[in-house]
Tab-separated table of N, CA and C in Angstrom:
chain	number	residue	atom	x	y	z
A	7	LEU	N	-6.957	6.370	-1.110
A	7	LEU	CA	-7.490	5.197	-0.437
A	7	LEU	C	-6.384	4.441	0.302
A	8	VAL	N	-5.270	4.186	-0.378
A	8	VAL	CA	-4.191	3.418	0.248
A	8	VAL	C	-3.627	4.172	1.447
A	9	LEU	N	-3.440	5.471	1.319
A	9	LEU	CA	-2.943	6.255	2.452
A	9	LEU	C	-3.916	6.188	3.628
A	10	ALA	N	-5.185	6.440	3.376
A	10	ALA	CA	-6.180	6.443	4.444
A	10	ALA	C	-6.306	5.073	5.094
A	11	ALA	N	-6.285	4.023	4.294
A	11	ALA	CA	-6.513	2.675	4.809
A	11	ALA	C	-5.322	2.100	5.558
A	12	THR	N	-4.121	2.587	5.272
A	12	THR	CA	-2.935	1.993	5.899
A	12	THR	C	-2.277	2.896	6.930
A	13	LEU	N	-2.435	4.191	6.820
A	13	LEU	CA	-1.834	5.089	7.815
A	13	LEU	C	-2.593	5.049	9.134
A	14	GLY	N	-3.894	5.027	9.076
A	14	GLY	CA	-4.701	5.017	10.290
A	14	GLY	C	-5.330	3.660	10.522
A	15	ALA	N	-5.520	3.309	11.797
A	15	ALA	CA	-6.141	2.033	12.130
A	15	ALA	C	-7.635	2.062	11.826
A	16	ASN	N	-8.198	3.246	11.729
A	16	ASN	CA	-9.629	3.402	11.528
A	16	ASN	C	-9.842	4.287	10.308
A	17	PHE	N	-10.624	3.813	9.346
A	17	PHE	CA	-10.907	4.639	8.182
A	17	PHE	C	-12.247	4.269	7.603
A	18	GLY	N	-12.798	5.165	6.822
A	18	GLY	CA	-14.057	4.890	6.152
A	18	GLY	C	-14.171	5.762	4.919
A	19	ILE	N	-14.979	5.335	3.980
A	19	ILE	CA	-15.211	6.121	2.767
A	19	ILE	C	-16.707	6.176	2.516
A	20	TYR	N	-17.119	7.128	1.728
A	20	TYR	CA	-18.521	7.254	1.381
A	20	TYR	C	-18.766	6.526	0.070
A	21	GLY	N	-19.080	5.270	0.166
A	21	GLY	CA	-19.405	4.345	-0.897
A	21	GLY	C	-19.322	4.785	-2.341
A	22	PRO	N	-20.454	4.787	-3.044
A	22	PRO	CA	-20.442	4.987	-4.493
A	22	PRO	C	-19.780	6.285	-4.951
A	23	ALA	N	-19.954	7.360	-4.227
A	23	ALA	CA	-19.336	8.624	-4.651
A	23	ALA	C	-17.816	8.490	-4.703
A	24	PHE	N	-17.236	7.795	-3.728
A	24	PHE	CA	-15.789	7.592	-3.721
A	24	PHE	C	-15.390	6.569	-4.776
A	25	GLU	N	-16.079	5.437	-4.802
A	25	GLU	CA	-15.743	4.366	-5.739
A	25	GLU	C	-15.809	4.828	-7.191
A	26	LEU	N	-16.718	5.726	-7.500
A	26	LEU	CA	-16.893	6.208	-8.877
A	26	LEU	C	-16.200	7.544	-9.111
A	27	MET	N	-15.411	7.967	-8.149
A	27	MET	CA	-14.562	9.172	-8.240
A	27	MET	C	-15.342	10.439	-8.581
A	28	GLU	N	-16.463	10.632	-7.910
A	28	GLU	CA	-17.230	11.871	-8.075
A	28	GLU	C	-16.387	13.009	-7.515
A	29	HIS	N	-16.196	14.063	-8.300
A	29	HIS	CA	-15.328	15.132	-7.830
A	29	HIS	C	-15.743	16.532	-8.282
A	30	ALA	N	-16.837	16.667	-9.002
A	30	ALA	CA	-17.281	17.991	-9.437
A	30	ALA	C	-17.863	18.731	-8.237
A	31	ALA	N	-17.302	19.882	-7.929
A	31	ALA	CA	-17.765	20.680	-6.786
A	31	ALA	C	-19.081	21.388	-7.109
A	32	ARG	N	-19.882	21.581	-6.079
A	32	ARG	CA	-21.170	22.264	-6.236
A	32	ARG	C	-20.960	23.685	-6.739
A	33	GLU	N	-19.906	24.315	-6.238
A	33	GLU	CA	-19.507	25.651	-6.687
A	33	GLU	C	-18.006	25.783	-6.432
A	34	PRO	N	-17.318	26.670	-7.124
A	34	PRO	CA	-15.867	26.801	-6.930
A	34	PRO	C	-15.509	27.019	-5.456
A	35	GLY	N	-14.549	26.249	-4.980
A	35	GLY	CA	-14.091	26.377	-3.602
A	35	GLY	C	-14.910	25.592	-2.596
A	36	SER	N	-16.013	24.992	-3.020
A	36	SER	CA	-16.883	24.243	-2.114
A	36	SER	C	-16.349	22.832	-1.914
A	37	GLU	N	-16.550	22.286	-0.719
A	37	GLU	CA	-16.183	20.905	-0.453
A	37	GLU	C	-17.328	19.957	-0.765
A	38	GLU	N	-18.504	20.489	-1.080
A	38	GLU	CA	-19.660	19.651	-1.384
A	38	GLU	C	-19.681	19.322	-2.867
A	39	TYR	N	-20.127	18.092	-3.165
A	39	TYR	CA	-20.195	17.648	-4.552
A	39	TYR	C	-21.427	18.215	-5.250
A	40	LEU	N	-21.311	18.408	-6.557
A	40	LEU	CA	-22.384	18.951	-7.377
A	40	LEU	C	-23.647	18.107	-7.285
A	41	ASP	N	-23.524	16.815	-7.443
A	41	ASP	CA	-24.680	15.935	-7.418
A	41	ASP	C	-24.743	15.160	-6.101
A	42	SER	N	-24.617	15.881	-5.004
A	42	SER	CA	-24.609	15.262	-3.693
A	42	SER	C	-25.972	14.669	-3.362
A	43	GLU	N	-25.952	13.496	-2.744
A	43	GLU	CA	-27.207	12.891	-2.326
A	43	GLU	C	-27.886	13.703	-1.239
A	44	LYS	N	-27.170	14.664	-0.698
A	44	LYS	CA	-27.754	15.539	0.311
A	44	LYS	C	-28.955	16.283	-0.280
A	45	TYR	N	-28.924	16.504	-1.575
A	45	TYR	CA	-29.970	17.273	-2.241
A	45	TYR	C	-30.845	16.446	-3.178
A	46	GLN	N	-30.512	15.187	-3.385
A	46	GLN	CA	-31.280	14.396	-4.330
A	46	GLN	C	-31.119	12.905	-4.057
A	47	ILE	N	-32.027	12.143	-4.577
A	47	ILE	CA	-31.908	10.690	-4.539
A	47	ILE	C	-31.274	10.275	-5.855
A	48	ARG	N	-30.250	9.423	-5.755
A	48	ARG	CA	-29.504	9.037	-6.952
A	48	ARG	C	-29.494	7.550	-7.160
A	49	SER	N	-29.401	7.193	-8.394
A	49	SER	CA	-29.183	5.812	-8.785
A	49	SER	C	-27.750	5.748	-9.309
A	50	TRP	N	-26.953	4.836	-8.744
A	50	TRP	CA	-25.542	4.747	-9.114
A	50	TRP	C	-25.321	3.623	-10.122
A	51	GLU	N	-24.491	3.870	-11.098
A	51	GLU	CA	-24.087	2.852	-12.068
A	51	GLU	C	-22.846	2.155	-11.511
A	52	LEU	N	-23.051	1.204	-10.618
A	52	LEU	CA	-21.959	0.578	-9.881
A	52	LEU	C	-21.053	-0.303	-10.733
A	53	GLY	N	-21.507	-0.722	-11.892
A	53	GLY	CA	-20.712	-1.591	-12.750
A	53	GLY	C	-19.805	-0.864	-13.727
A	54	ARG	N	-19.635	0.433	-13.548
A	54	ARG	CA	-18.779	1.192	-14.472
A	54	ARG	C	-17.361	0.631	-14.486
A	55	SER	N	-16.726	0.713	-15.650
A	55	SER	CA	-15.375	0.162	-15.796
A	55	SER	C	-14.329	0.957	-15.018
A	56	ASP	N	-14.612	2.205	-14.705
A	56	ASP	CA	-13.635	3.027	-13.975
A	56	ASP	C	-13.881	3.016	-12.467
A	57	SER	N	-14.720	2.130	-11.979
A	57	SER	CA	-15.024	2.046	-10.549
A	57	SER	C	-13.810	1.556	-9.760
A	58	LEU	N	-13.665	2.067	-8.561
A	58	LEU	CA	-12.599	1.637	-7.660
A	58	LEU	C	-13.046	0.499	-6.740
A	59	ALA	N	-14.216	-0.046	-6.983
A	59	ALA	CA	-14.784	-1.062	-6.085
A	59	ALA	C	-13.843	-2.239	-5.862
A	60	GLU	N	-13.186	-2.733	-6.916
A	60	GLU	CA	-12.258	-3.862	-6.761
A	60	GLU	C	-11.077	-3.493	-5.875
A	61	LEU	N	-10.532	-2.296	-6.071
A	61	LEU	CA	-9.413	-1.841	-5.248
A	61	LEU	C	-9.848	-1.675	-3.796
A	62	VAL	N	-11.019	-1.105	-3.581
A	62	VAL	CA	-11.530	-0.927	-2.220
A	62	VAL	C	-11.680	-2.288	-1.546
A	63	ALA	N	-12.232	-3.270	-2.251
A	63	ALA	CA	-12.407	-4.613	-1.692
A	63	ALA	C	-11.058	-5.253	-1.367
A	64	LEU	N	-10.079	-5.092	-2.254
A	64	LEU	CA	-8.743	-5.657	-2.020
A	64	LEU	C	-8.089	-5.012	-0.806
A	65	VAL	N	-8.142	-3.706	-0.710
A	65	VAL	CA	-7.534	-3.006	0.424
A	65	VAL	C	-8.226	-3.405	1.727
A	66	ASN	N	-9.533	-3.540	1.697
A	66	ASN	CA	-10.253	-3.975	2.902
A	66	ASN	C	-9.842	-5.389	3.309
A	67	ARG	N	-9.646	-6.281	2.336
A	67	ARG	CA	-9.194	-7.640	2.649
A	67	ARG	C	-7.796	-7.618	3.271
A	68	ILE	N	-6.909	-6.804	2.702
A	68	ILE	CA	-5.549	-6.676	3.245
A	68	ILE	C	-5.611	-6.196	4.693
A	69	ARG	N	-6.454	-5.217	4.971
A	69	ARG	CA	-6.602	-4.705	6.343
A	69	ARG	C	-7.099	-5.791	7.295
A	70	ARG	N	-8.042	-6.608	6.841
A	70	ARG	CA	-8.566	-7.687	7.690
A	70	ARG	C	-7.499	-8.736	7.991
A	71	GLU	N	-6.645	-9.030	7.011
A	71	GLU	CA	-5.669	-10.117	7.143
A	71	GLU	C	-4.383	-9.723	7.866
A	72	HIS	N	-4.139	-8.437	8.077
A	72	HIS	CA	-2.868	-8.002	8.662
A	72	HIS	C	-3.086	-7.193	9.926
A	73	PRO	N	-2.789	-7.813	11.073
A	73	PRO	CA	-3.009	-7.143	12.361
A	73	PRO	C	-2.198	-5.851	12.533
A	74	SER	N	-1.085	-5.725	11.832
A	74	SER	CA	-0.285	-4.502	11.962
A	74	SER	C	-1.044	-3.269	11.481
A	75	LEU	N	-2.003	-3.435	10.573
A	75	LEU	CA	-2.770	-2.307	10.052
A	75	LEU	C	-3.938	-1.924	10.959
A	76	LYS	N	-4.155	-2.677	12.027
A	76	LYS	CA	-5.275	-2.427	12.938
A	76	LYS	C	-4.876	-1.605	14.154
A	77	SER	N	-3.654	-1.083	14.152
A	77	SER	CA	-3.156	-0.298	15.281
A	77	SER	C	-2.317	0.864	14.762
A	78	ASP	N	-2.253	1.911	15.554
A	78	ASP	CA	-1.406	3.057	15.203
A	78	ASP	C	-0.135	3.092	16.051
A	79	ALA	N	0.072	2.073	16.872
A	79	ALA	CA	1.163	2.087	17.848
A	79	ALA	C	2.550	2.018	17.224
A	80	ARG	N	2.727	1.289	16.141
A	80	ARG	CA	4.077	1.076	15.596
A	80	ARG	C	4.171	1.567	14.155
A	81	LEU	N	3.947	2.858	13.976
A	81	LEU	CA	4.062	3.513	12.667
A	81	LEU	C	5.438	4.154	12.568
A	82	VAL	N	6.189	3.809	11.510
A	82	VAL	CA	7.537	4.351	11.304
A	82	VAL	C	7.638	4.840	9.865
A	83	PHE	N	8.137	6.069	9.677
A	83	PHE	CA	8.369	6.598	8.333
A	83	PHE	C	9.803	6.296	7.931
A	84	HIS	N	9.993	5.945	6.650
A	84	HIS	CA	11.314	5.592	6.133
A	84	HIS	C	11.735	6.625	5.096
A	85	ARG	N	13.024	6.885	5.029
A	85	ARG	CA	13.567	7.908	4.136
A	85	ARG	C	13.592	7.435	2.686
A	86	SER	N	13.277	8.366	1.792
A	86	SER	CA	13.379	8.130	0.352
A	86	SER	C	14.162	9.281	-0.250
A	87	ASP	N	14.944	9.002	-1.298
A	87	ASP	CA	15.686	10.088	-1.948
A	87	ASP	C	14.817	10.832	-2.965
A	88	ASN	N	13.540	10.471	-3.074
A	88	ASN	CA	12.596	11.137	-3.965
A	88	ASN	C	11.434	11.638	-3.108
A	89	GLU	N	11.265	12.941	-3.035
A	89	GLU	CA	10.239	13.511	-2.151
A	89	GLU	C	8.810	13.199	-2.578
A	90	THR	N	8.609	12.669	-3.772
A	90	THR	CA	7.259	12.300	-4.200
A	90	THR	C	6.923	10.840	-3.852
A	91	LEU	N	7.861	10.143	-3.220
A	91	LEU	CA	7.596	8.795	-2.726
A	91	LEU	C	7.515	8.846	-1.204
A	92	LEU	N	6.367	8.464	-0.671
A	92	LEU	CA	6.170	8.423	0.777
A	92	LEU	C	6.231	6.963	1.207
A	93	ALA	N	7.098	6.667	2.182
A	93	ALA	CA	7.276	5.296	2.648
A	93	ALA	C	7.114	5.226	4.159
A	94	TYR	N	6.323	4.251	4.608
A	94	TYR	CA	6.128	4.052	6.038
A	94	TYR	C	5.792	2.589	6.280
A	95	SER	N	6.007	2.172	7.524
A	95	SER	CA	5.705	0.785	7.873
A	95	SER	C	4.869	0.748	9.147
A	96	LYS	N	4.155	-0.363	9.270
A	96	LYS	CA	3.420	-0.654	10.496
A	96	LYS	C	3.709	-2.108	10.839
A	97	THR	N	3.970	-2.362	12.113
A	97	THR	CA	4.275	-3.710	12.567
A	97	THR	C	3.479	-4.011	13.830
A	98	THR	N	3.312	-5.286	14.099
A	98	THR	CA	2.743	-5.706	15.371
A	98	THR	C	3.850	-5.583	16.424
A	99	PRO	N	3.483	-5.469	17.701
A	99	PRO	CA	4.517	-5.327	18.749
A	99	PRO	C	5.548	-6.450	18.746
A	100	ASP	N	5.144	-7.675	18.424
A	100	ASP	CA	6.100	-8.792	18.403
A	100	ASP	C	6.817	-8.934	17.055
A	101	LEU	N	6.560	-8.013	16.124
A	101	LEU	CA	7.169	-7.972	14.791
A	101	LEU	C	6.811	-9.180	13.924
A	102	SER	N	5.761	-9.906	14.280
A	102	SER	CA	5.353	-11.064	13.488
A	102	SER	C	4.650	-10.656	12.198
A	103	ASP	N	4.139	-9.432	12.136
A	103	ASP	CA	3.482	-8.937	10.925
A	103	ASP	C	4.056	-7.555	10.627
A	104	ALA	N	4.670	-7.411	9.454
A	104	ALA	CA	5.269	-6.131	9.051
A	104	ALA	C	4.767	-5.760	7.663
A	105	ILE	N	4.204	-4.569	7.566
A	105	ILE	CA	3.711	-4.042	6.287
A	105	ILE	C	4.478	-2.758	5.983
A	106	LEU	N	5.043	-2.684	4.785
A	106	LEU	CA	5.719	-1.479	4.295
A	106	LEU	C	4.872	-0.916	3.158
A	107	VAL	N	4.500	0.344	3.256
A	107	VAL	CA	3.691	0.995	2.232
A	107	VAL	C	4.540	2.068	1.562
A	108	VAL	N	4.533	2.082	0.242
A	108	VAL	CA	5.213	3.123	-0.526
A	108	VAL	C	4.186	3.683	-1.502
A	109	VAL	N	3.985	5.003	-1.457
A	109	VAL	CA	2.964	5.650	-2.281
A	109	VAL	C	3.610	6.711	-3.157
A	110	ASN	N	3.230	6.718	-4.436
A	110	ASN	CA	3.647	7.763	-5.370
A	110	ASN	C	2.672	8.928	-5.187
A	111	LEU	N	3.151	10.047	-4.698
A	111	LEU	CA	2.295	11.207	-4.447
A	111	LEU	C	2.025	12.029	-5.706
A	112	ASP	N	2.657	11.662	-6.807
A	112	ASP	CA	2.458	12.341	-8.092
A	112	ASP	C	1.512	11.489	-8.937
A	113	PRO	N	0.261	11.915	-9.110
A	113	PRO	CA	-0.706	11.072	-9.814
A	113	PRO	C	-0.510	11.006	-11.330
A	114	HIS	N	0.417	11.795	-11.881
A	114	HIS	CA	0.562	11.881	-13.335
A	114	HIS	C	1.852	11.291	-13.892
A	115	HIS	N	2.883	11.130	-13.059
A	115	HIS	CA	4.195	10.722	-13.568
A	115	HIS	C	4.760	9.541	-12.799
A	116	THR	N	5.508	8.702	-13.515
A	116	THR	CA	6.240	7.606	-12.892
A	116	THR	C	7.308	8.199	-11.991
A	117	GLN	N	7.443	7.640	-10.812
A	117	GLN	CA	8.460	8.095	-9.871
A	117	GLN	C	9.269	6.894	-9.404
A	118	SER	N	10.557	7.128	-9.205
A	118	SER	CA	11.426	6.064	-8.709
A	118	SER	C	12.399	6.662	-7.714
A	119	GLY	N	12.992	5.795	-6.931
A	119	GLY	CA	13.970	6.268	-5.965
A	119	GLY	C	14.429	5.140	-5.061
A	120	TRP	N	15.347	5.495	-4.200
A	120	TRP	CA	15.912	4.551	-3.245
A	120	TRP	C	15.309	4.789	-1.876
A	121	LEU	N	14.900	3.702	-1.238
A	121	LEU	CA	14.400	3.757	0.132
A	121	LEU	C	15.522	3.365	1.070
A	122	ASP	N	15.578	4.039	2.200
A	122	ASP	CA	16.485	3.653	3.280
A	122	ASP	C	15.608	3.199	4.437
A	123	LEU	N	15.515	1.887	4.604
A	123	LEU	CA	14.626	1.315	5.602
A	123	LEU	C	15.268	1.274	6.981
A	124	ASP	N	14.469	1.525	7.996
A	124	ASP	CA	14.882	1.340	9.382
A	124	ASP	C	14.667	-0.145	9.687
A	125	LEU	N	15.701	-0.942	9.472
A	125	LEU	CA	15.579	-2.393	9.584
A	125	LEU	C	15.227	-2.847	10.994
A	126	THR	N	15.736	-2.155	12.005
A	126	THR	CA	15.450	-2.532	13.383
A	126	THR	C	13.959	-2.464	13.676
A	127	SER	N	13.304	-1.420	13.207
A	127	SER	CA	11.862	-1.276	13.459
A	127	SER	C	11.056	-2.354	12.739
A	128	LEU	N	11.634	-2.963	11.712
A	128	LEU	CA	10.963	-4.008	10.945
A	128	LEU	C	11.342	-5.415	11.419
A	129	GLY	N	12.258	-5.492	12.374
A	129	GLY	CA	12.707	-6.789	12.870
A	129	GLY	C	13.629	-7.505	11.918
A	130	LEU	N	14.344	-6.748	11.085
A	130	LEU	CA	15.242	-7.321	10.085
A	130	LEU	C	16.694	-6.998	10.427
A	131	GLU	N	17.600	-7.847	9.934
A	131	GLU	CA	19.026	-7.622	10.146
A	131	GLU	C	19.666	-7.147	8.854
A	132	VAL	N	20.779	-6.433	8.968
A	132	VAL	CA	21.449	-5.816	7.827
A	132	VAL	C	21.826	-6.827	6.752
A	133	ASP	N	22.347	-7.972	7.140
A	133	ASP	CA	22.825	-8.951	6.163
A	133	ASP	C	21.782	-10.019	5.823
A	134	GLN	N	20.560	-9.803	6.211
A	134	GLN	CA	19.493	-10.789	6.012
A	134	GLN	C	18.674	-10.463	4.763
A	135	SER	N	18.462	-11.464	3.914
A	135	SER	CA	17.558	-11.303	2.777
A	135	SER	C	16.131	-11.412	3.296
A	136	PHE	N	15.231	-10.701	2.650
A	136	PHE	CA	13.821	-10.793	3.017
A	136	PHE	C	12.970	-10.580	1.780
A	137	GLN	N	11.760	-11.092	1.845
A	137	GLN	CA	10.845	-10.967	0.722
A	137	GLN	C	9.883	-9.816	0.972
A	138	ALA	N	9.657	-9.028	-0.063
A	138	ALA	CA	8.657	-7.963	-0.042
A	138	ALA	C	7.573	-8.380	-1.039
A	139	HIS	N	6.436	-8.810	-0.519
A	139	HIS	CA	5.332	-9.293	-1.348
A	139	HIS	C	4.297	-8.177	-1.471
A	140	ASP	N	4.123	-7.653	-2.694
A	140	ASP	CA	3.160	-6.577	-2.930
A	140	ASP	C	1.757	-7.169	-2.918
A	141	LEU	N	0.990	-6.823	-1.910
A	141	LEU	CA	-0.348	-7.373	-1.738
A	141	LEU	C	-1.357	-6.776	-2.716
A	142	LEU	N	-1.005	-5.671	-3.376
A	142	LEU	CA	-1.893	-5.081	-4.378
A	142	LEU	C	-1.729	-5.742	-5.740
A	143	SER	N	-0.497	-5.995	-6.152
A	143	SER	CA	-0.252	-6.551	-7.491
A	143	SER	C	0.075	-8.038	-7.493
A	144	GLY	N	0.508	-8.558	-6.354
A	144	GLY	CA	0.937	-9.950	-6.282
A	144	GLY	C	2.424	-10.134	-6.551
A	145	ALA	N	3.117	-9.082	-6.964
A	145	ALA	CA	4.553	-9.176	-7.263
A	145	ALA	C	5.346	-9.462	-5.989
A	146	ARG	N	6.458	-10.166	-6.150
A	146	ARG	CA	7.351	-10.475	-5.028
A	146	ARG	C	8.757	-10.011	-5.373
A	147	PHE	N	9.398	-9.397	-4.396
A	147	PHE	CA	10.754	-8.879	-4.567
A	147	PHE	C	11.631	-9.467	-3.473
A	148	LEU	N	12.846	-9.860	-3.826
A	148	LEU	CA	13.807	-10.329	-2.842
A	148	LEU	C	14.772	-9.186	-2.567
A	149	TRP	N	14.752	-8.684	-1.353
A	149	TRP	CA	15.586	-7.542	-0.965
A	149	TRP	C	16.595	-7.998	0.078
A	150	ARG	N	17.667	-7.219	0.169
A	150	ARG	CA	18.693	-7.470	1.186
A	150	ARG	C	19.202	-6.113	1.649
A	151	GLY	N	19.223	-5.918	2.942
A	151	GLY	CA	19.748	-4.684	3.496
A	151	GLY	C	18.732	-3.549	3.514
A	152	ALA	N	19.202	-2.398	3.949
A	152	ALA	CA	18.324	-1.252	4.179
A	152	ALA	C	17.998	-0.458	2.919
A	153	ARG	N	18.870	-0.474	1.924
A	153	ARG	CA	18.673	0.377	0.738
A	153	ARG	C	18.083	-0.444	-0.405
A	154	ASN	N	16.875	-0.051	-0.833
A	154	ASN	CA	16.169	-0.790	-1.879
A	154	ASN	C	15.516	0.175	-2.860
A	155	PHE	N	15.433	-0.249	-4.124
A	155	PHE	CA	14.919	0.591	-5.208
A	155	PHE	C	13.419	0.388	-5.381
A	156	ILE	N	12.719	1.498	-5.657
A	156	ILE	CA	11.265	1.483	-5.886
A	156	ILE	C	10.965	2.234	-7.172
A	157	LEU	N	10.016	1.729	-7.955
A	157	LEU	CA	9.520	2.412	-9.146
A	157	LEU	C	8.001	2.255	-9.138
A	158	LEU	N	7.289	3.375	-9.184
A	158	LEU	CA	5.829	3.341	-9.175
A	158	LEU	C	5.288	4.136	-10.348
A	159	GLU	N	4.486	3.462	-11.162
A	159	GLU	CA	3.832	4.083	-12.310
A	159	GLU	C	2.356	4.269	-11.974
A	160	PRO	N	1.852	5.509	-11.975
A	160	PRO	CA	0.455	5.738	-11.582
A	160	PRO	C	-0.558	4.924	-12.374
A	161	ALA	N	-0.341	4.709	-13.655
A	161	ALA	CA	-1.299	3.971	-14.475
A	161	ALA	C	-1.338	2.482	-14.115
A	162	ARG	N	-0.227	1.944	-13.618
A	162	ARG	CA	-0.165	0.514	-13.273
A	162	ARG	C	-0.467	0.272	-11.806
A	163	GLY	N	-0.141	1.224	-10.974
A	163	GLY	CA	-0.360	1.094	-9.536
A	163	GLY	C	0.372	2.201	-8.817
A	164	PRO	N	-0.358	3.094	-8.168
A	164	PRO	CA	0.285	4.244	-7.515
A	164	PRO	C	0.919	3.927	-6.166
A	165	ALA	N	0.823	2.652	-5.728
A	165	ALA	CA	1.352	2.308	-4.408
A	165	ALA	C	1.752	0.841	-4.352
A	166	HIS	N	2.633	0.553	-3.397
A	166	HIS	CA	2.946	-0.824	-3.005
A	166	HIS	C	2.482	-0.979	-1.564
A	167	VAL	N	1.814	-2.052	-1.263
A	167	VAL	CA	1.546	-2.453	0.118
A	167	VAL	C	2.283	-3.775	0.267
A	168	LEU	N	3.462	-3.697	0.866
A	168	LEU	CA	4.394	-4.824	0.891
A	168	LEU	C	4.362	-5.556	2.232
A	169	HIS	N	4.075	-6.836	2.173
A	169	HIS	CA	4.164	-7.678	3.362
A	169	HIS	C	5.597	-8.201	3.406
A	170	LEU	N	6.302	-7.901	4.476
A	170	LEU	CA	7.705	-8.295	4.590
A	170	LEU	C	7.810	-9.631	5.323
A	171	ARG	N	8.529	-10.550	4.704
A	171	ARG	CA	8.760	-11.872	5.291
A	171	ARG	C	10.241	-12.019	5.578
A	172	ARG	N	10.557	-12.238	6.850
A	172	ARG	CA	11.960	-12.350	7.267
A	172	ARG	C	12.617	-13.629	6.774
A	173	ARG	N	11.939	-14.732	6.878
A	173	ARG	CA	12.539	-16.024	6.519
A	173	ARG	C	12.193	-16.344	5.083
A	174	VAL	N	13.179	-16.250	4.208
A	174	VAL	CA	12.993	-16.586	2.799
A	174	VAL	C	13.807	-17.830	2.521
A	175	ARG	N	13.158	-18.852	2.024
A	175	ARG	CA	13.852	-20.107	1.746
A	175	ARG	C	14.646	-19.998	0.450
A	176	SER	N	15.752	-20.699	0.415
A	176	SER	CA	16.582	-20.739	-0.788
A	176	SER	C	16.890	-22.193	-1.121
A	177	GLU	N	17.632	-22.407	-2.186
A	177	GLU	CA	17.969	-23.776	-2.574
A	177	GLU	C	18.810	-24.475	-1.504
A	178	ARG	N	19.468	-23.732	-0.648
A	178	ARG	CA	20.269	-24.324	0.422
A	178	ARG	C	19.406	-24.925	1.534
A	179	ASP	N	18.110	-24.604	1.528
A	179	ASP	CA	17.206	-25.114	2.557
A	179	ASP	C	16.649	-26.498	2.239
A	180	PHE	N	16.965	-27.043	1.082
A	180	PHE	CA	16.407	-28.320	0.659
A	180	PHE	C	17.499	-29.376	0.570
A	181	ASP	N	17.139	-30.608	0.919
A	181	ASP	CA	18.073	-31.732	0.765
A	181	ASP	C	17.981	-32.233	-0.662
A	182	TYR	N	19.118	-32.539	-1.244
A	182	TYR	CA	19.158	-33.075	-2.593
A	182	TYR	C	19.616	-34.519	-2.533
A	183	PHE	N	18.942	-35.360	-3.244
A	183	PHE	CA	19.309	-36.770	-3.280
A	183	PHE	C	19.641	-37.138	-4.708
A	184	LEU	N	20.669	-37.972	-4.871
A	184	LEU	CA	21.066	-38.438	-6.196
A	184	LEU	C	20.437	-39.762	-6.521
């Protein structure tokens, strides 16, 4: 879902079958599902605890709120020292909105590694601190420079969708009065 929703400007899913992770094939090697609505009328148990509906809603909200995800014009892939971590960014032409996505391609194991970001494509400078706000979990990271560490645990979250903020305020930005 995260790959489809953030790599391309246009994406769609087939509702309940996707949200409820239907995956039993009609026959070995077939791309059709065993209980496909193509052959029957179904009633879906949409309130199941394993439903992806909340994640789908969150990802759709992120797409609506970030103009960089609505275009394919400024897609840049970033290097990782771990081949199971895929990292890419999308920005608006004026660099006012920058999203960095990092996905763990291994659905069973925790993966970690170092990212080497193309700072120029993100509108960032080498010696500038910036905030990476994970829009999926709410976590915030303060990064500086091109090389940054990532750790993704599939059970907690197989991806980061990071909104990058260039201007991060510090204690030096405030006046202190005695």
